[in-house]
XYZ file of C-alpha atoms in Angstrom:
433
model
C -26.261 20.904 9.914
C -27.019 24.703 9.955
C -26.691 26.606 6.701
C -22.772 27.400 6.044
C -22.846 31.605 4.642
C -22.150 31.638 1.686
C -18.052 32.532 1.832
C -17.187 29.517 3.880
C -18.809 27.807 1.539
C -15.551 29.217 -1.250
C -12.235 28.159 -1.670
C -9.248 27.478 -3.651
C -9.333 23.881 -3.479
C -12.441 21.783 -2.785
C -11.273 18.217 -1.859
C -14.189 15.642 -1.247
C -13.213 12.634 0.985
C -11.325 12.675 3.726
C -9.233 8.813 4.078
C -5.748 9.462 3.082
C -5.774 10.491 -0.349
C -8.209 13.485 0.756
C -6.430 14.531 3.792
C -3.108 14.196 2.274
C -3.704 16.530 -0.572
C -5.688 18.432 1.296
C -2.707 18.838 3.908
C -0.292 19.135 1.405
C -2.073 22.252 -0.112
C -3.104 23.809 3.426
C 0.424 23.524 4.967
C 1.526 25.647 1.786
C -1.282 28.264 2.441
C -4.249 27.692 -0.192
C -7.556 28.005 0.802
C -8.836 24.048 1.190
C -11.994 22.542 1.834
C -12.126 19.152 2.401
C -15.891 17.701 2.710
C -16.491 14.264 4.466
C -19.706 12.052 3.829
C -18.793 10.262 7.406
C -18.095 12.184 10.777
C -15.094 10.890 12.815
C -13.908 7.968 14.020
C -15.017 6.004 11.066
C -14.010 2.450 9.571
C -12.692 2.057 6.417
C -12.479 -2.192 5.566
C -8.626 -2.776 4.891
C -5.489 -4.615 6.171
C -4.074 -1.479 7.670
C -0.497 -2.152 6.388
C 1.866 0.622 5.888
C 4.667 -0.724 3.868
C 7.508 1.359 3.578
C 6.055 4.060 0.599
C 3.231 4.277 3.049
C 5.908 4.958 5.970
C 8.004 7.833 3.902
C 5.245 10.123 3.145
C 4.288 9.583 6.715
C 7.083 10.704 8.166
C 7.281 13.528 5.288
C 3.996 14.800 7.055
C 5.359 15.187 10.130
C 3.949 11.735 11.501
C 6.549 10.106 14.606
C 5.967 6.998 13.783
C 6.948 5.689 17.377
C 4.849 7.580 19.298
C 1.701 5.496 20.573
C -0.752 3.966 18.292
C 2.064 3.236 15.377
C 2.854 -0.929 15.467
C 5.895 -0.604 13.266
C 7.114 -4.005 11.729
C 10.501 -5.457 10.102
C 9.282 -7.134 7.141
C 7.245 -9.608 5.792
C 7.168 -13.447 6.444
C 5.373 -15.510 4.048
C 3.771 -18.330 4.304
C 3.123 -21.243 2.189
C 3.867 -25.114 0.620
C 5.154 -25.681 3.926
C 7.492 -22.804 3.810
C 7.604 -20.119 5.937
C 9.972 -17.700 5.023
C 11.376 -13.966 6.828
C 12.149 -11.146 4.517
C 13.575 -8.112 5.773
C 12.107 -4.725 4.030
C 14.807 -3.628 1.965
C 18.245 -1.377 2.836
C 17.521 1.541 0.783
C 18.003 5.205 0.460
C 15.121 5.796 -0.567
C 12.823 4.412 1.537
C 13.027 3.719 5.491
C 13.563 -0.279 6.288
C 10.376 -0.431 8.726
C 6.993 -0.478 7.939
C 3.421 -0.311 10.491
C 0.270 -1.131 11.167
C -2.577 1.138 12.459
C -6.699 0.710 12.353
C -7.856 2.800 9.752
C -10.280 3.883 12.004
C -7.427 5.813 14.074
C -5.717 5.957 11.000
C -8.177 8.244 8.826
C -9.019 10.609 11.763
C -5.721 10.855 12.990
C -4.382 12.237 8.996
C -7.362 14.166 8.524
C -7.029 15.963 11.844
C -3.482 16.954 10.977
C -4.893 18.649 7.558
C -6.947 20.467 9.711
C -4.344 21.538 12.172
C -2.641 22.616 8.360
C -5.300 24.728 7.814
C -7.890 22.966 5.715
C -11.317 23.255 6.583
C -12.770 20.131 7.692
C -16.646 19.441 7.424
C -17.994 15.804 7.909
C -21.320 14.968 7.996
C -20.932 16.592 4.172
C -22.102 13.958 1.339
C -21.463 15.085 -1.860
C -24.384 15.162 -4.357
C -22.654 15.908 -7.824
C -20.135 18.818 -9.429
C -20.526 21.733 -10.113
C -20.224 23.051 -13.867
C -19.983 26.413 -15.632
C -23.263 26.220 -18.028
C -20.873 28.284 -21.137
C -17.683 26.255 -20.150
C -18.580 22.531 -19.025
C -15.563 22.948 -15.782
C -16.493 22.079 -12.850
C -16.598 24.595 -10.469
C -17.379 23.715 -7.410
C -19.733 20.523 -6.194
C -23.162 20.319 -4.351
C -24.362 18.781 -1.174
C -26.378 17.835 1.686
C -25.414 17.610 5.206
C -26.179 14.395 6.845
C -27.449 13.199 9.869
C -25.996 11.003 13.021
C -28.252 8.049 10.933
C -26.381 8.531 7.667
C -29.257 10.255 6.069
C -28.917 12.815 3.901
C -31.014 16.143 5.152
C -31.944 19.510 4.934
C -31.814 21.381 1.862
C -28.354 21.098 -1.125
C -25.710 23.556 -0.969
C -22.581 24.716 -2.904
C -19.084 24.802 -2.162
C -17.203 26.996 -4.869
C -13.772 26.461 -5.807
C -11.906 27.159 -8.902
C -10.415 23.353 -8.389
C -12.191 20.135 -6.762
C -9.761 16.524 -6.314
C -12.020 13.927 -5.930
C -10.979 11.548 -3.409
C -14.146 9.399 -2.901
C -12.523 5.973 -3.281
C -13.444 2.955 -5.572
C -17.075 3.699 -6.541
C -16.594 7.877 -6.754
C -19.424 9.198 -7.857
C -17.609 12.771 -9.174
C -15.684 11.039 -11.676
C -18.897 8.776 -12.194
C -20.964 11.741 -12.928
C -18.156 13.270 -15.207
C -17.879 10.184 -17.076
C -15.437 8.260 -16.487
C -16.558 5.078 -15.608
C -14.377 1.945 -14.714
C -12.142 0.246 -17.186
C -13.231 -3.152 -17.539
C -9.895 -4.711 -18.434
C -8.152 -4.039 -15.453
C -8.293 -5.668 -12.578
C -9.760 -5.992 -9.143
C -9.358 -7.580 -6.100
C -12.163 -7.347 -3.311
C -10.646 -8.050 0.018
C -12.597 -8.885 3.571
C -11.453 -8.846 6.861
C -11.778 -9.015 10.505
C -9.979 -8.308 13.843
C -8.997 -11.582 16.174
C -7.464 -11.054 20.154
C -4.478 -13.330 19.857
C -1.278 -13.346 21.551
C 0.633 -12.631 18.240
C -0.933 -9.170 17.878
C 2.314 -7.350 18.634
C 4.135 -9.205 15.951
C 7.201 -7.480 14.118
C 6.377 -8.950 11.202
C 3.746 -8.473 8.666
C 2.756 -11.728 7.915
C 0.874 -13.160 4.204
C -0.383 -16.902 3.682
C 0.043 -17.831 0.010
C -2.408 -20.913 0.245
C -5.978 -19.868 -0.250
C -8.687 -22.649 -1.651
C -11.798 -22.237 -2.718
C -12.757 -25.774 -1.233
C -10.791 -27.920 1.433
C -6.660 -27.660 0.829
C -5.901 -29.819 -1.762
C -9.184 -30.632 -3.167
C -9.607 -27.942 -4.727
C -8.121 -24.204 -6.613
C -5.663 -22.587 -5.294
C -6.639 -18.842 -5.552
C -5.253 -15.629 -6.904
C -4.263 -14.010 -3.289
C -3.485 -14.167 -0.040
C -4.071 -13.759 3.116
C -3.052 -11.731 6.199
C -2.291 -10.884 10.278
C -1.022 -7.784 10.637
C -0.420 -7.674 14.749
C -2.213 -4.014 15.446
C -0.469 -3.973 18.889
C -3.535 -3.285 20.984
C -3.993 -7.112 22.051
C -6.297 -7.263 18.269
C -4.573 -8.333 14.810
C -6.213 -7.678 11.351
C -6.767 -11.262 9.962
C -7.796 -11.047 6.806
C -7.723 -11.924 2.854
C -7.837 -10.891 -1.083
C -8.843 -11.780 -4.149
C -8.314 -10.830 -7.888
C -10.801 -11.463 -9.979
C -8.361 -12.656 -12.920
C -9.912 -16.661 -11.768
C -12.422 -18.235 -12.906
C -13.251 -19.228 -9.642
C -13.827 -15.940 -8.557
C -17.286 -15.043 -9.291
C -17.902 -18.311 -7.163
C -15.940 -17.658 -3.911
C -17.742 -17.047 -0.382
C -15.150 -15.300 0.954
C -16.273 -15.981 4.381
C -15.689 -19.595 3.496
C -12.652 -19.264 2.253
C -11.557 -17.348 5.265
C -12.863 -19.963 7.599
C -10.788 -22.401 5.523
C -8.026 -20.671 5.863
C -7.853 -19.809 10.131
C -8.934 -23.210 10.564
C -5.432 -24.552 9.822
C -3.698 -21.698 11.950
C -2.589 -22.865 14.875
C -4.780 -23.292 17.870
C -3.012 -20.798 20.219
C -3.573 -18.802 17.978
C -6.704 -17.877 18.461
C -8.055 -17.702 15.083
C -10.007 -20.556 15.525
C -12.670 -19.599 18.292
C -15.187 -17.240 17.245
C -15.171 -16.168 20.622
C -11.780 -14.227 19.554
C -13.126 -11.981 16.779
C -14.018 -8.778 17.541
C -16.025 -7.184 14.840
C -17.592 -8.673 11.768
C -16.558 -9.484 8.814
C -16.354 -6.562 6.115
C -15.415 -7.092 2.369
C -14.520 -4.077 0.290
C -14.051 -4.063 -3.861
C -9.991 -2.705 -4.463
C -9.815 -0.962 -7.673
C -6.582 -1.278 -9.504
C -3.561 -0.648 -12.139
C -5.213 3.042 -12.896
C -8.575 1.164 -13.919
C -9.773 4.705 -13.960
C -8.480 7.597 -16.163
C -8.543 10.293 -17.065
C -6.961 11.393 -13.874
C -7.747 15.151 -14.652
C -10.377 16.949 -16.646
C -11.843 19.840 -16.629
C -10.615 21.211 -13.395
C -11.088 17.560 -11.550
C -8.362 16.061 -10.431
C -8.604 11.926 -9.627
C -6.189 11.062 -6.261
C -5.808 7.424 -5.098
C -8.522 4.678 -5.701
C -11.102 7.259 -7.158
C -8.602 6.689 -9.566
C -7.820 3.368 -9.746
C -4.941 3.710 -8.156
C -4.269 0.233 -5.851
C -1.234 -2.107 -6.907
C -2.436 -4.541 -8.496
C 1.256 -7.347 -6.870
C -0.609 -6.823 -3.604
C -3.518 -4.768 -2.967
C -1.695 -1.546 -1.755
C -3.103 1.683 -1.621
C -2.863 3.350 0.710
C 1.106 4.320 -0.098
C -0.435 5.203 -3.529
C -3.334 7.433 -2.104
C -0.568 9.533 0.346
C 1.837 10.061 -2.791
C -1.059 11.028 -5.399
C -1.997 13.307 -2.884
C 1.145 15.259 -2.542
C 1.746 15.003 -6.116
C -1.676 16.674 -7.228
C -0.728 19.452 -4.221
C 2.255 20.647 -5.663
C 0.604 20.565 -9.194
C -2.423 22.491 -8.404
C -0.104 24.834 -6.133
C 1.413 25.695 -8.925
C -1.729 25.890 -11.162
C -2.827 28.493 -8.662
C 0.033 31.005 -9.370
C -0.726 31.257 -12.716
C -3.679 33.392 -14.618
C -7.181 30.681 -15.614
C -6.639 29.539 -19.024
C -4.232 27.759 -21.173
C -1.030 28.161 -18.778
C -2.957 26.893 -15.519
C -4.345 24.401 -17.809
C -0.762 22.966 -19.431
C 0.165 22.459 -15.579
C -2.999 20.226 -14.615
C -2.189 18.598 -17.388
C 1.229 17.627 -16.144
C -0.642 15.499 -12.916
C -1.793 12.864 -15.401
C 1.605 12.528 -17.222
C 3.587 12.210 -13.544
C 0.865 9.512 -12.525
C 2.072 7.591 -15.848
C 5.682 8.867 -15.434
C 5.465 7.066 -11.464
C 3.541 4.400 -11.905
C 2.061 3.994 -15.272
C 4.586 0.773 -16.464
C 4.803 -0.646 -13.112
C 0.968 -0.896 -12.493
C 0.964 -2.639 -16.364
C 3.550 -5.378 -15.009
C 1.192 -5.756 -12.544
C -1.684 -6.596 -14.303
C 0.514 -8.978 -16.485
C 1.308 -10.520 -12.442
C -2.627 -10.736 -11.431
C -3.401 -12.373 -14.813
C -0.796 -14.647 -14.497
C -1.810 -16.246 -10.512
C -5.319 -16.435 -12.186
C -4.527 -19.791 -13.231
C -4.678 -22.161 -10.183
C -1.639 -24.148 -12.002
C 0.525 -21.557 -12.182
C 0.205 -20.368 -8.769
C 0.503 -23.474 -6.981
C 3.886 -24.080 -8.956
C 5.177 -20.746 -8.255
C 4.444 -21.242 -4.835
C 6.151 -24.710 -4.627
C 8.902 -24.325 -5.948
C 9.753 -20.227 -5.416
C 9.122 -19.681 -1.633
C 12.555 -22.098 -1.411
C 14.290 -19.880 -3.505
C 15.185 -16.762 -0.730
C 17.274 -14.417 -3.355
C 14.646 -15.378 -5.432
C 12.065 -14.184 -2.747
C 13.593 -11.172 -2.247
C 13.454 -9.870 -5.093
C 9.876 -10.788 -5.344
C 9.264 -8.479 -2.703
C 10.743 -5.672 -4.015
C 8.846 -6.048 -7.104
C 6.077 -6.816 -5.374
C 5.650 -3.966 -3.052
C 7.840 -1.574 -5.260
C 10.465 -0.655 -3.398
C 13.568 0.312 -5.775
C 16.403 2.933 -5.470
C 15.679 4.706 -8.550
C 19.239 5.728 -9.254
C 22.159 2.966 -8.210
C 20.474 0.765 -6.579
C 21.581 -3.214 -6.558
C 21.352 -5.486 -9.810
C 17.150 -6.043 -8.294
C 16.472 -2.588 -8.096
C 18.223 -2.198 -11.396
C 16.075 -4.937 -12.924
C 12.788 -4.018 -11.557
C 12.865 -0.306 -12.817
C 13.986 -1.372 -15.833
C 11.197 -3.583 -16.326
C 8.668 -0.437 -15.243
C 10.206 1.571 -17.901
C 9.919 -0.643 -20.745
C 6.600 -1.531 -20.222
C 3.627 0.671 -21.447
C 1.872 2.672 -19.931
C -0.981 1.047 -17.851
């Protein structure tokens, strides 16, 4: 990469990371007329380890960004099929005024590039193969005034001179490890749950299943002879002849440290019907890959000294179900709105008051709910509780409809039915995460 002229390395906002969080933040800023630099260490298309599932929360954000989910590339679905303890239950996405009644699936290889190009079309200046190496600090105030970065070659190696990219505000969307946040002294909170997900793809006749499917029984050995693990397996049809097949496990189980994810996945898939194709390695496309899921606000504060954390960098994965894309899109939208308000004010106390409203808005939106999720994550870490909950909960359809709303965070904030009111009340009563 040739050296970028200095004036082209200055912007109103620098966004680091062009995943869903960064692309959404950059899109909303650019659409409103802000000058945004969006820095991505990889080049598109590139893969990310994920289930590829999009619940109605994420779908709402995508529609708001102007996407047509009836267009090719989006595999729409109508709800969640749950399998466990000998039961099979289909739960449609709830009919709400707040969220659409459908979800979708799209591979992260496609989704992330689609979102980044959408931000680019809105006016964001996307720089690929640009690896951010750290924050740029004002020596006098200690405030973030940009970032340093180096070019990355086709083999992923940093090359060339270190360059500076300057802006009065920086948004860290650099994922679970968030080197930017760590460089600013914002480290992971050990009292928050973490999870790990592993997935691959299989060619299967179930590729266009209109339901997202979750299996609630994952064992750390042979089924019925070992511990039931806190997590679930998934089968999400991509619609292109393949399905995303994977599992997610919480670290709240005593067995977590010694779990072999590939072995658990193989054991589960060996008990699926042969005609689905998951028992035959010849149907597998790509390797089994894994990634960590930072949950329940496991990194705070979400704003400090000119830098905001959005998405996984701020631990915004739902502890109930491992969803992260929807909260990445939502927090990106929230951050952009407040940044635009802040940039309209002179530097100083007025601007800072607006920026400090960002973590307050996150706490108001998700704090209590994520606290409930942490309690849930701890409860299902007990194998006995997990087994009994699966055995006696699944036959009760009304209870499972309630749990779908709770675990997917799908309620109407005002009005709604009794389950909406209960979930909203519980979230409000719980202390912020």
